[in-house]
Coordinates of C-alpha atoms (C1' of nucleotides) in Angstrom, one line a residue:
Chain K
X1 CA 0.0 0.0 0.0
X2 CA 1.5 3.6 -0.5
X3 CA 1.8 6.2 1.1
X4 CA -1.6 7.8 -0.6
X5 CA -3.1 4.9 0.2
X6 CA -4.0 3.2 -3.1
X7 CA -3.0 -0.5 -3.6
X8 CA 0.2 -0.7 -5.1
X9 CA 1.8 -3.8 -6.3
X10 CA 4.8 -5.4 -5.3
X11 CA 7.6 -4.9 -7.6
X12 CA 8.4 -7.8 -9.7
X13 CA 11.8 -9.2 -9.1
X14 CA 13.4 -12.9 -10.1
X15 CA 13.1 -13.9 -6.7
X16 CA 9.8 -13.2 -6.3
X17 CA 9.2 -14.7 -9.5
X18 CA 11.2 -18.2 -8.7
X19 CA 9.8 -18.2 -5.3
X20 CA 6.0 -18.3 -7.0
X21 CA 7.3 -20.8 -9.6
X22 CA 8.4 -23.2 -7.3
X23 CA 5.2 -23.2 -5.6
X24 CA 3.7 -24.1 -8.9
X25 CA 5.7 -26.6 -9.1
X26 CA 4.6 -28.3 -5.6
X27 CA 1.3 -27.8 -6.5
X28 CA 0.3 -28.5 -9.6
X29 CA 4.1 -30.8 -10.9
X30 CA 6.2 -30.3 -13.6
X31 CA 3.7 -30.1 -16.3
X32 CA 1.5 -27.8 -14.8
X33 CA 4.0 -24.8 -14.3
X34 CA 4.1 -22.8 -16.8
X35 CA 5.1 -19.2 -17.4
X36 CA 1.4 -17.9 -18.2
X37 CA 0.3 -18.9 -14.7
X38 CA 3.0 -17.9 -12.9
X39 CA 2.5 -14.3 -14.3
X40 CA -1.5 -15.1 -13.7
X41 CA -0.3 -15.8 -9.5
X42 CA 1.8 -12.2 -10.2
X43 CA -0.8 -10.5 -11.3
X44 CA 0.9 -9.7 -14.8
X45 CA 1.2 -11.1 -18.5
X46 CA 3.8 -13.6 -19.3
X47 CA 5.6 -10.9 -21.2
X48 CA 6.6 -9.4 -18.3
X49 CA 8.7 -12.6 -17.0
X50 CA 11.1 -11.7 -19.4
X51 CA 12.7 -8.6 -17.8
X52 CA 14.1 -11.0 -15.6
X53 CA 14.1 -14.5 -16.8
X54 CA 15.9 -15.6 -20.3
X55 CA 13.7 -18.2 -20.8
X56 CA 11.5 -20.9 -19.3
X57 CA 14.8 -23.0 -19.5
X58 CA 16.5 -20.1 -17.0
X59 CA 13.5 -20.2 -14.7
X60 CA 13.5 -23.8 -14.0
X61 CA 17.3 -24.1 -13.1
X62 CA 16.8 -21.6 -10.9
X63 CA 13.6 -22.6 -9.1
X64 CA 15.8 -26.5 -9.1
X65 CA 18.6 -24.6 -7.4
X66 CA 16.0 -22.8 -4.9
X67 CA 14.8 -25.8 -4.1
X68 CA 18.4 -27.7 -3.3
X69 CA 19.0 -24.9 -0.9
X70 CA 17.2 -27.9 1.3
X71 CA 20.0 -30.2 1.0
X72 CA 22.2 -30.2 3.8
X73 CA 26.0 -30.8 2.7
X74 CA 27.6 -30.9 6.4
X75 CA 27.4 -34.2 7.9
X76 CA 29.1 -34.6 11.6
X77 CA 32.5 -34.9 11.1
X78 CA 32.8 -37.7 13.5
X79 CA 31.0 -40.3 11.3
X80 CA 33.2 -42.1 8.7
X81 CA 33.3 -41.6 5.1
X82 CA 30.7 -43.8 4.1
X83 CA 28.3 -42.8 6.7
X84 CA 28.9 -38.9 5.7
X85 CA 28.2 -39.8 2.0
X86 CA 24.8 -41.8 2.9
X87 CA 24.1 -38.5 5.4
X88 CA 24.1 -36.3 2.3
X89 CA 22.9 -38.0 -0.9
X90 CA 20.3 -39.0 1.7
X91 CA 19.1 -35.6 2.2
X92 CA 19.3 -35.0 -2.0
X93 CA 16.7 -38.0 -2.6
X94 CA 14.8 -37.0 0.2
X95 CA 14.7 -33.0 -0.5
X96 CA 14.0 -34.6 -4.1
X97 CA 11.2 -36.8 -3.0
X98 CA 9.4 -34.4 -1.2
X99 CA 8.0 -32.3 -3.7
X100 CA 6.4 -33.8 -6.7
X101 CA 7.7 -32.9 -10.0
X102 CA 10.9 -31.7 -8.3
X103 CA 12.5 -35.3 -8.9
X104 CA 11.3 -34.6 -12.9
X105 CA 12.8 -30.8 -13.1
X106 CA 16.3 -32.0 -11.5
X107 CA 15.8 -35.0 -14.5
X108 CA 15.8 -33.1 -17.3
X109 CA 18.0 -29.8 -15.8
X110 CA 21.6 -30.0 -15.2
X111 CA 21.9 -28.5 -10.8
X112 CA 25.2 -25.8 -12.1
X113 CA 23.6 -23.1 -9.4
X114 CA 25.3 -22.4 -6.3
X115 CA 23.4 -25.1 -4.6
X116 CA 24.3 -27.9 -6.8
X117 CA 28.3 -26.8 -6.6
X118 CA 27.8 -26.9 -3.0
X119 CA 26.6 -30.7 -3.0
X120 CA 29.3 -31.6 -5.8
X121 CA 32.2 -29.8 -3.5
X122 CA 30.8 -31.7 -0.5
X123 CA 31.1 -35.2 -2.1
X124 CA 34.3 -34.5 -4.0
X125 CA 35.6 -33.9 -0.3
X126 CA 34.3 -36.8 1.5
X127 CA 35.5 -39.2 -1.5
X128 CA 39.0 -37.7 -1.3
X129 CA 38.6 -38.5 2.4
X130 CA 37.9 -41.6 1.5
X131 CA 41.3 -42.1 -0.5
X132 CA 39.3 -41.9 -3.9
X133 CA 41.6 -40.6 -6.9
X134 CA 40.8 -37.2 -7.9
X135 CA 39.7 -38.3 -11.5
X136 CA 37.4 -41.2 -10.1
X137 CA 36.0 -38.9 -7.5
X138 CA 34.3 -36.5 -10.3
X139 CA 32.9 -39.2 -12.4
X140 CA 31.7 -41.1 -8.8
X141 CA 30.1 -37.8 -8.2
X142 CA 28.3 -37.5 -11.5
X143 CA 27.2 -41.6 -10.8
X144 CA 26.1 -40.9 -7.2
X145 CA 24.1 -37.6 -8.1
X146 CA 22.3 -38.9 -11.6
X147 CA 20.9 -42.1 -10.0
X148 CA 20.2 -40.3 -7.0
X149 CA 18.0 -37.7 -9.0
X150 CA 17.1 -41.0 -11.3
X151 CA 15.3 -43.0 -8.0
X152 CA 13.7 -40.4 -7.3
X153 CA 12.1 -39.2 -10.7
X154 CA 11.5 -42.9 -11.2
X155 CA 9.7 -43.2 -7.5
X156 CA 7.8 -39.5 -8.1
X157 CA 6.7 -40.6 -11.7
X158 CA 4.7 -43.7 -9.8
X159 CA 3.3 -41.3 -6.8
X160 CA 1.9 -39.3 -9.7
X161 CA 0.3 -42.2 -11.6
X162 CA -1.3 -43.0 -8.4
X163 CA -2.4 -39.8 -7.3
X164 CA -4.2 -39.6 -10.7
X165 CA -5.5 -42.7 -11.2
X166 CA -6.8 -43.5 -7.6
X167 CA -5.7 -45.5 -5.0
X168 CA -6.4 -49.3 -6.5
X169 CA -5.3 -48.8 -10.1
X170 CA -1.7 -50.7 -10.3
X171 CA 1.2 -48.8 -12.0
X172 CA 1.7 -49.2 -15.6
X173 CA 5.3 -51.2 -14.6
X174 CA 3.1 -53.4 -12.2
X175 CA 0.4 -53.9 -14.6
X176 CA 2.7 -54.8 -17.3
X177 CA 4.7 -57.6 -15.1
X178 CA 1.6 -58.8 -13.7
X179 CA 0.4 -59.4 -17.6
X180 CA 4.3 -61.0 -18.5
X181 CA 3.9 -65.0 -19.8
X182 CA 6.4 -67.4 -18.1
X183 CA 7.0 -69.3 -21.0
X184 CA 8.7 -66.0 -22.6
X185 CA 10.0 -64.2 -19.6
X186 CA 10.0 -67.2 -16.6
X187 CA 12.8 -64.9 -14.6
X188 CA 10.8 -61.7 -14.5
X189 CA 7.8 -63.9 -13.4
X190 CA 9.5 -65.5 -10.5
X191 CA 11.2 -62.3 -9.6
X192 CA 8.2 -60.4 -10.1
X193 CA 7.4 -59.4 -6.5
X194 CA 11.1 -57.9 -6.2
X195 CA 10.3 -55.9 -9.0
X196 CA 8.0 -53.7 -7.6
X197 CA 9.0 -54.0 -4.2
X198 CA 10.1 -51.1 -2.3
X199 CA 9.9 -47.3 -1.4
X200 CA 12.1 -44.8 -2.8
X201 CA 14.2 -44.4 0.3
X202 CA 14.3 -48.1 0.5
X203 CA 15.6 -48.3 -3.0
X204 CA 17.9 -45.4 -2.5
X205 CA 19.7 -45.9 0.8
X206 CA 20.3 -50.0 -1.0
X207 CA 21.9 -48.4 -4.4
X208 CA 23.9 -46.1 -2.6
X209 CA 25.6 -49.0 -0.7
X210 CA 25.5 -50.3 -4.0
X211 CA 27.2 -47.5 -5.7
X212 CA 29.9 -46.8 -3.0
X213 CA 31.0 -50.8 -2.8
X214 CA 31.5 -50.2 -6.5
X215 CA 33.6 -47.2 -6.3
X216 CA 35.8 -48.4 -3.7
X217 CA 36.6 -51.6 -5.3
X218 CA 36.4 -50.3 -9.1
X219 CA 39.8 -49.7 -10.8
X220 CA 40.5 -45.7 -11.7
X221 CA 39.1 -43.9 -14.4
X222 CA 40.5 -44.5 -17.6
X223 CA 43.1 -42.2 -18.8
X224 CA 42.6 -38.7 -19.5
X225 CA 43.0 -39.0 -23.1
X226 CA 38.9 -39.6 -23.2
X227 CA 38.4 -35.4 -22.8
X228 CA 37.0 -34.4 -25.4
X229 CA 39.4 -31.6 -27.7
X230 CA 37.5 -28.5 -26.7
X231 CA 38.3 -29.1 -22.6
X232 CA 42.1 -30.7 -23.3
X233 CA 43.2 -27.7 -25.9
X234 CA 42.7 -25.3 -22.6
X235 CA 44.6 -27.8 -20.4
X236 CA 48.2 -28.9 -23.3
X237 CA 48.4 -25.7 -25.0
X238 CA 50.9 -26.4 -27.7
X239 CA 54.0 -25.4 -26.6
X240 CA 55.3 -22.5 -28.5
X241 CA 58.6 -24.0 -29.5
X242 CA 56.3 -26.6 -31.3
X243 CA 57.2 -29.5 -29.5
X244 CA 54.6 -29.4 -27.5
Chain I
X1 CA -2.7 -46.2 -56.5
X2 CA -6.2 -48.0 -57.0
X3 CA -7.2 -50.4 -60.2
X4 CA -9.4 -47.5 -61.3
X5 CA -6.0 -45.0 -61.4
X6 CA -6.7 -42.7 -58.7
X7 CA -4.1 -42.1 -56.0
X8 CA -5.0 -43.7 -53.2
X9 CA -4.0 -42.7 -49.5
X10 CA -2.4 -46.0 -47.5
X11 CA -4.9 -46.6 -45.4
X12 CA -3.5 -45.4 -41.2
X13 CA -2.1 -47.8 -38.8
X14 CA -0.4 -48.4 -35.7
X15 CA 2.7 -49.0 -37.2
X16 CA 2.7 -46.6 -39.3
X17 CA 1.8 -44.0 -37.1
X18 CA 4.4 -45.3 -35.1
X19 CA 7.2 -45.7 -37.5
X20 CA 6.8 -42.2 -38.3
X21 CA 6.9 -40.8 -34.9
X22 CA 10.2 -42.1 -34.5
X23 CA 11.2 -40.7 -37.7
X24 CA 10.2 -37.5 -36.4
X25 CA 11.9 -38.3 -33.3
X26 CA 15.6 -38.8 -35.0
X27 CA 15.3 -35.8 -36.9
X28 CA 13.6 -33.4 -34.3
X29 CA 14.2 -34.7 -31.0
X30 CA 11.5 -35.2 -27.9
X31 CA 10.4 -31.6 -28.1
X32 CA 10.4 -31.9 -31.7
X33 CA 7.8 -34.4 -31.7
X34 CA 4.4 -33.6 -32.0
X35 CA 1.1 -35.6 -32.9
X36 CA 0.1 -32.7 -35.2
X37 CA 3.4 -33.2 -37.5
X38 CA 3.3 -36.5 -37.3
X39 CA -0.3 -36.5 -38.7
X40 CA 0.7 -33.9 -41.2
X41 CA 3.6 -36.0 -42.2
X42 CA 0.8 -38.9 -42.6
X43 CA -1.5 -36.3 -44.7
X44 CA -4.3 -36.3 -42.2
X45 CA -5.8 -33.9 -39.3
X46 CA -4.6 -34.8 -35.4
X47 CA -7.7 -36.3 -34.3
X48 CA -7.2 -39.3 -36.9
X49 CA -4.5 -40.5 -34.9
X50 CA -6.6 -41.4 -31.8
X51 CA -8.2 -44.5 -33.4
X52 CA -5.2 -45.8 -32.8
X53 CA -3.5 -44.6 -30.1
X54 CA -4.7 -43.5 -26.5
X55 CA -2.9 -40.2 -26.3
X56 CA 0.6 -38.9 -26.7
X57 CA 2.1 -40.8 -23.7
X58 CA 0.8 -44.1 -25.3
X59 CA 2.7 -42.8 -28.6
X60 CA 5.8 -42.3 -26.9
X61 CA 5.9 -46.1 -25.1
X62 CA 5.5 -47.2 -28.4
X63 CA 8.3 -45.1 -30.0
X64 CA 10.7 -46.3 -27.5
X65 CA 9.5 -50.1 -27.6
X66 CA 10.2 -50.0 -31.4
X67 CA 13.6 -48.6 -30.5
X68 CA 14.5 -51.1 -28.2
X69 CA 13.9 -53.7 -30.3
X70 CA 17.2 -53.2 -32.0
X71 CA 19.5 -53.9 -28.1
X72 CA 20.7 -57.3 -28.4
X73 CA 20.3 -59.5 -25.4
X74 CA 22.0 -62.5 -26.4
X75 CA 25.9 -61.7 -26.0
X76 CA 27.4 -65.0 -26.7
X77 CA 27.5 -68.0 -24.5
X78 CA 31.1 -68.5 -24.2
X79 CA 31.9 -65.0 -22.5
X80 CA 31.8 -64.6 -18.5
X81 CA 29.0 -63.0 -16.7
X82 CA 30.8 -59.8 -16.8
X83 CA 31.3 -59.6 -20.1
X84 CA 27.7 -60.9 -20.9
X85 CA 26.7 -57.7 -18.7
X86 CA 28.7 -55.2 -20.3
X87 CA 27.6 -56.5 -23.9
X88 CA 23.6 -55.8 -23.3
X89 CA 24.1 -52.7 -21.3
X90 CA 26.9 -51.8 -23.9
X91 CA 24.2 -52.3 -26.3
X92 CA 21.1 -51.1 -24.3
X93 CA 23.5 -47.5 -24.3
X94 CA 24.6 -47.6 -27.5
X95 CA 21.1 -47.6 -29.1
X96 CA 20.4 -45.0 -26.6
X97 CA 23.1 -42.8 -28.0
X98 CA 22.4 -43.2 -31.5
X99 CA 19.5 -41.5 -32.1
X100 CA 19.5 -38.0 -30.3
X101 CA 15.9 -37.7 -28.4
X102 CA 15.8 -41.2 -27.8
X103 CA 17.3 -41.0 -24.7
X104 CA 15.3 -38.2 -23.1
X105 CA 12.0 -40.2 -24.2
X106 CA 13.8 -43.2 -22.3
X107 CA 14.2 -41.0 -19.4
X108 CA 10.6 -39.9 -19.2
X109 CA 8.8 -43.0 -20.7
X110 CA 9.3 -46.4 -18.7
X111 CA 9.8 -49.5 -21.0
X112 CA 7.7 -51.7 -20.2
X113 CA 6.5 -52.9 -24.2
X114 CA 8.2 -56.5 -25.4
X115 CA 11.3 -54.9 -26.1
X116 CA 12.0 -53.8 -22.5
X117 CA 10.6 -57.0 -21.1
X118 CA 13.4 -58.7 -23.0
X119 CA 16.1 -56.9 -21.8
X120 CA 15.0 -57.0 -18.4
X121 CA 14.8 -61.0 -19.1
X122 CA 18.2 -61.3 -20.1
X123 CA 19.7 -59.1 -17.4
X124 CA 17.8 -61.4 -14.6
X125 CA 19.5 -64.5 -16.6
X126 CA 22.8 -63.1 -16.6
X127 CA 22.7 -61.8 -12.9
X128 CA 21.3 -64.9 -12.1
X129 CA 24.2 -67.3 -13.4
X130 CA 26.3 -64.9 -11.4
X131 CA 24.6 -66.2 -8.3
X132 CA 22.8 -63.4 -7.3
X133 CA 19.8 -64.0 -5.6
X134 CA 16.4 -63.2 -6.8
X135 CA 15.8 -59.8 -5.2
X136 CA 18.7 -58.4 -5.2
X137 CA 19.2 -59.4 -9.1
X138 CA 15.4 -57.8 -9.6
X139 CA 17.0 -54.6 -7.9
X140 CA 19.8 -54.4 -9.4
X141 CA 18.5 -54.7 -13.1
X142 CA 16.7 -51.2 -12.0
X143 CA 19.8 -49.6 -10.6
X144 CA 21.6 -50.9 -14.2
X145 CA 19.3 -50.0 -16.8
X146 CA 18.2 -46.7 -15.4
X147 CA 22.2 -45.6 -15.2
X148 CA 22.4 -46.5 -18.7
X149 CA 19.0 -44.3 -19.7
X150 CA 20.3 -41.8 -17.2
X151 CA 23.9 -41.4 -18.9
X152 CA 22.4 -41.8 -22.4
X153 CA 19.9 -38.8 -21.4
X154 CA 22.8 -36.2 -20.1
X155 CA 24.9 -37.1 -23.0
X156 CA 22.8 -36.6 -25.5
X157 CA 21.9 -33.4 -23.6
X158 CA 24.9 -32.0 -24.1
X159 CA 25.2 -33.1 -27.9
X160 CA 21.5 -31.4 -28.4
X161 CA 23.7 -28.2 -26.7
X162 CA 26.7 -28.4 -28.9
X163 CA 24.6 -29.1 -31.8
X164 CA 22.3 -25.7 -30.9
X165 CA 24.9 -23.2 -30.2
X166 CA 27.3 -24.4 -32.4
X167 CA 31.1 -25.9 -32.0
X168 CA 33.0 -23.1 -29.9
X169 CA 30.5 -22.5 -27.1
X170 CA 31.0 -24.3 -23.9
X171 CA 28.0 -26.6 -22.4
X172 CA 26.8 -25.0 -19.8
X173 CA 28.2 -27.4 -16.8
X174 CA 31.8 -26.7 -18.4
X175 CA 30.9 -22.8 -18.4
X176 CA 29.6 -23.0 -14.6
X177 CA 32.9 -25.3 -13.6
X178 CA 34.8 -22.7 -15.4
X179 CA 33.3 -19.7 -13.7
X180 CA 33.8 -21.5 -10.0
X181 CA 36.1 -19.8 -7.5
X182 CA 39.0 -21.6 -5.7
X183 CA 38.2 -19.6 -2.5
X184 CA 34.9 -21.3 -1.9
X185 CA 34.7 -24.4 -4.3
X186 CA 38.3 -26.0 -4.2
X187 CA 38.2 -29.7 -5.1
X188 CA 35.4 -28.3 -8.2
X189 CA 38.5 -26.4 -9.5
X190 CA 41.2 -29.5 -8.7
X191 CA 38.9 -32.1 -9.8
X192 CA 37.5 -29.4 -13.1
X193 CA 38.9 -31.3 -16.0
X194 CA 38.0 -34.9 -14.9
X195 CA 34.2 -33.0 -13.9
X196 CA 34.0 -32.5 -17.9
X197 CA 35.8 -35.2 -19.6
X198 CA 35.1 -37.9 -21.2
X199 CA 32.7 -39.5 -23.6
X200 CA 29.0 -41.6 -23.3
X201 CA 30.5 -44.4 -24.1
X202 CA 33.6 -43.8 -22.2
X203 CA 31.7 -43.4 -18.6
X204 CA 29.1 -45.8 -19.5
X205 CA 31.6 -48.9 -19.5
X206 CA 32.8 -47.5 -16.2
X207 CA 29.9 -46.8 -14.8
X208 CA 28.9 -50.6 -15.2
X209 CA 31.7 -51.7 -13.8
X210 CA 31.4 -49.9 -11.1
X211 CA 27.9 -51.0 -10.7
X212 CA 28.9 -54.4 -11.5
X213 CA 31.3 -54.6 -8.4
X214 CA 28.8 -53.1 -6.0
X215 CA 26.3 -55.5 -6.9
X216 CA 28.8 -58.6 -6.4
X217 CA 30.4 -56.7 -3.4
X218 CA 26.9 -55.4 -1.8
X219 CA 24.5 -57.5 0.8
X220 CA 21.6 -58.5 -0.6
X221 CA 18.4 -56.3 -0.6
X222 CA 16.4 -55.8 3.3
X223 CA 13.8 -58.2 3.3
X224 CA 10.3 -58.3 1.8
X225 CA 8.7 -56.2 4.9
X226 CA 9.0 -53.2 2.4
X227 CA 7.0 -54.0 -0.4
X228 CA 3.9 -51.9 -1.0
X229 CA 0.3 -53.1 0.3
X230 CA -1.1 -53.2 -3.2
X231 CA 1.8 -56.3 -4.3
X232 CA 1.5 -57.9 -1.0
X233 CA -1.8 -58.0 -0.3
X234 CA -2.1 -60.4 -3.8
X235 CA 0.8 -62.2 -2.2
X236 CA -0.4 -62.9 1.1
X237 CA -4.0 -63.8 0.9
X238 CA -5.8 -63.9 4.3
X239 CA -6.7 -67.3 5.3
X240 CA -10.1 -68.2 5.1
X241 CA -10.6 -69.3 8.5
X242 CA -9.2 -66.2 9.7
X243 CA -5.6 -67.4 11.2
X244 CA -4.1 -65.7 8.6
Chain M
dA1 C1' 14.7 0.2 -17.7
dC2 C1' 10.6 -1.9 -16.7
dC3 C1' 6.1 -3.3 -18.0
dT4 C1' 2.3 -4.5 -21.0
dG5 C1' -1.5 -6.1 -24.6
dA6 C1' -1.7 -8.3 -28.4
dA7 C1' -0.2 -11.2 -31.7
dC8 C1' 2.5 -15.3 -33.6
dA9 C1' 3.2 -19.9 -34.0
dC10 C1' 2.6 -23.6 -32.0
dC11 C1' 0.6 -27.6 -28.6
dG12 C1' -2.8 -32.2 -27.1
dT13 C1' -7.4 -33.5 -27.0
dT14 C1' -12.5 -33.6 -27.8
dC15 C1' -16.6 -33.7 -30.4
dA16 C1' -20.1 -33.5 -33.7
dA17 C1' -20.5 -34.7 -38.3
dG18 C1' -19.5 -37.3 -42.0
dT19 C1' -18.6 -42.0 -44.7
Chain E
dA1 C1' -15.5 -48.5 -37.5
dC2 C1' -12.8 -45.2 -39.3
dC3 C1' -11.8 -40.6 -40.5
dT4 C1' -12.2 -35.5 -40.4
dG5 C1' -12.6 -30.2 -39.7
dA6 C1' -13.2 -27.2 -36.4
dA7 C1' -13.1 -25.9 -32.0
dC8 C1' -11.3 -25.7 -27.1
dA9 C1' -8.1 -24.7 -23.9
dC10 C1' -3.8 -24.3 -23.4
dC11 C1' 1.6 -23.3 -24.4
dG12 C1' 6.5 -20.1 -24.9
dT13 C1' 8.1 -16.2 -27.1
dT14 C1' 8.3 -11.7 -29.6
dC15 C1' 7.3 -7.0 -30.5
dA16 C1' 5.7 -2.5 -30.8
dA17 C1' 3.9 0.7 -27.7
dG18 C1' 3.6 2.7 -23.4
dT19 C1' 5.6 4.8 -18.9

DNA sequence: ACCTGAACACCGTTCAAGT
DNA sequence: ACCTGAACACCGTTCAAGT
């Protein structure tokens, strides 16, 4: 309200405007946020987003990072390694899994905001903690943080189905293995319960022992000559006397 | 062309609708792919494709199935269980990788047509002549081939990137790596040039053995207590006198 | 610089009407 | 049963015009 006393809106501003699109995203899922209602919820046209925003792209890496700000990256330092990395890629799924359509956004965005560099830096210190190679370390990063985000879209994708389709309609996954021949496929049929077993913490907390067994007893990455030209040109300049 | 002369329109079909959806999907990508072109590219109005198909969603399970059908799961007998695991998933990837779009529809769109039910089959074998027991084997198959949709996806990501902007310009992880201070971030800017390198195929055949020695290396999955009510009410029928 | 209405070029889906 | 034109209810983005 001003000082005249006539109703005067709230300046628009990109936090105000990724603070209302991550609401949209709790409520209504990936899907259903879109630029048009978030200006609607603003109380201007879409236009309007774009003082601020590049694109819908922009908006939705920052309204992941927003939402990462949850994520808590210090673990006591008086657990060991493996318990510090369970402590934090434990609170990634579960900031993940508690908002619907959160799981979906981190899918098909790449976390680069100052919360995702926060969670990379954390694990990259605990794995060097851990004795873990420097190279192996960032692509056990990138393996622990895309399944992590994977359960999770995976586990949100079924919570959706079921929210939609009511309570006693299976999955489409559990439908499909309930319908599965065992003349064709007699393993999936015997291990059909396993299947479809589980919660997403379950799941999770059972491929991260997984995943960290594997690291610790995996030889090291390959050597470097896999990067591709454009990142090794900045690192072997040529040498000027050409001999490089 | 009819016995009268007149040019006569093929009549519609699932396959063909389908076949030409994942035409569209090679040359356009996911976002590219739309029931209106396809029914334009089929010379007929959007609604004629729902005689045939549910809705879009339905459309995309059956682009990916047709996909899929070109993963081979029948590495040859005489290789270990390793090797036999790194042939399909080397396979399930590489298909992945070949067609740009495919692997974000993999990503969004669980596989559950004849084509996914086969791979899934022939992991369970495999796994299973590795001695892994049932549930763990059913769990692990999850944790496998959703790293390899998950690494196809970012991949092809960052090709779709490359490909849009054009050869100099950095993706945008490598530009927010680049931009990362030593003060607050320092392992991100020790462990940069590792954080970017290497190729699809590269940290896929890592990636499984990494996941290959966590499985092996891993206890096997908590017991059965965790399965939903839905699977293990059909499981556990209560006894008809009640005692159950 | 910030904000806007209106337009542009798209979407998936439904429905009444045709054959 | 299959097919269709037209409409409905949406999208993201651009642009000229305002302040």
């Amino acid at each position: 309200v001003s000082r005249r006393g006539g109703v005067v809106k709230e300046p628009l501003s990109r936090d105000r405007i990724v603070a209302v699109a991550l609401a949209s995203l709790e409520q209504d899922g990936l899907a259903g946020m879109s630029l048009r209602k978030i200006a609607q919820a603003l109380e201007t046209g879409p236009a309007s987003l774009y003082a601020y925003v590049e694109n819908l792209e922009e908006l939705q890496a920052l309204v992941l990072d927003k939402a990462l700000a949850e994520v808590k990256t210090k673990p006591s330092r008086e657990q060991d390694v493996r318990a510090r990395l369970t402590a934090v890629l434990g609170s990634h799924l579960s900031v993940l899994l508690s908002k619907p359509g959160l799981a979906q956004l981190a899918m098909t965005t790449i976390a680069v905001g100052p919360n995702g560099l926060r969670i990379v830096e954390a694990l990259l210190g605990i794995l060097e903690d851990a004795g873990v190679d420097a190279a192996t370390a960032a692509w056990a990063v990138d393996l622990l943080t895309l399944y992590t985000t994977a359960i999770a879209a995976e586990q949100s994708h079924r919570q959706a189905q079921e929210h939609a389709d009511g309570a006693d309609t299976l999955a489409p996954v559990a439908r499909a293995i309930a319908a599965v021949s065992a003349d064709t496929h007699p393993r999936i049929v015997a291990a059909r319960d396993h299947l479809v077993s589980g919660t997403g913490q379950g799941r999770g907390a059972w491929a991260i022992e997984v995943l960290l067994s594997g690291i610790l007893h995996t030889p090291r990455v390959p050597e470097p000559a896999t990067a591709p030209a454009s990142t090794r040109s900045k690192r072997l300049k040529p040498r000027p006397d050409g001999r490089g």
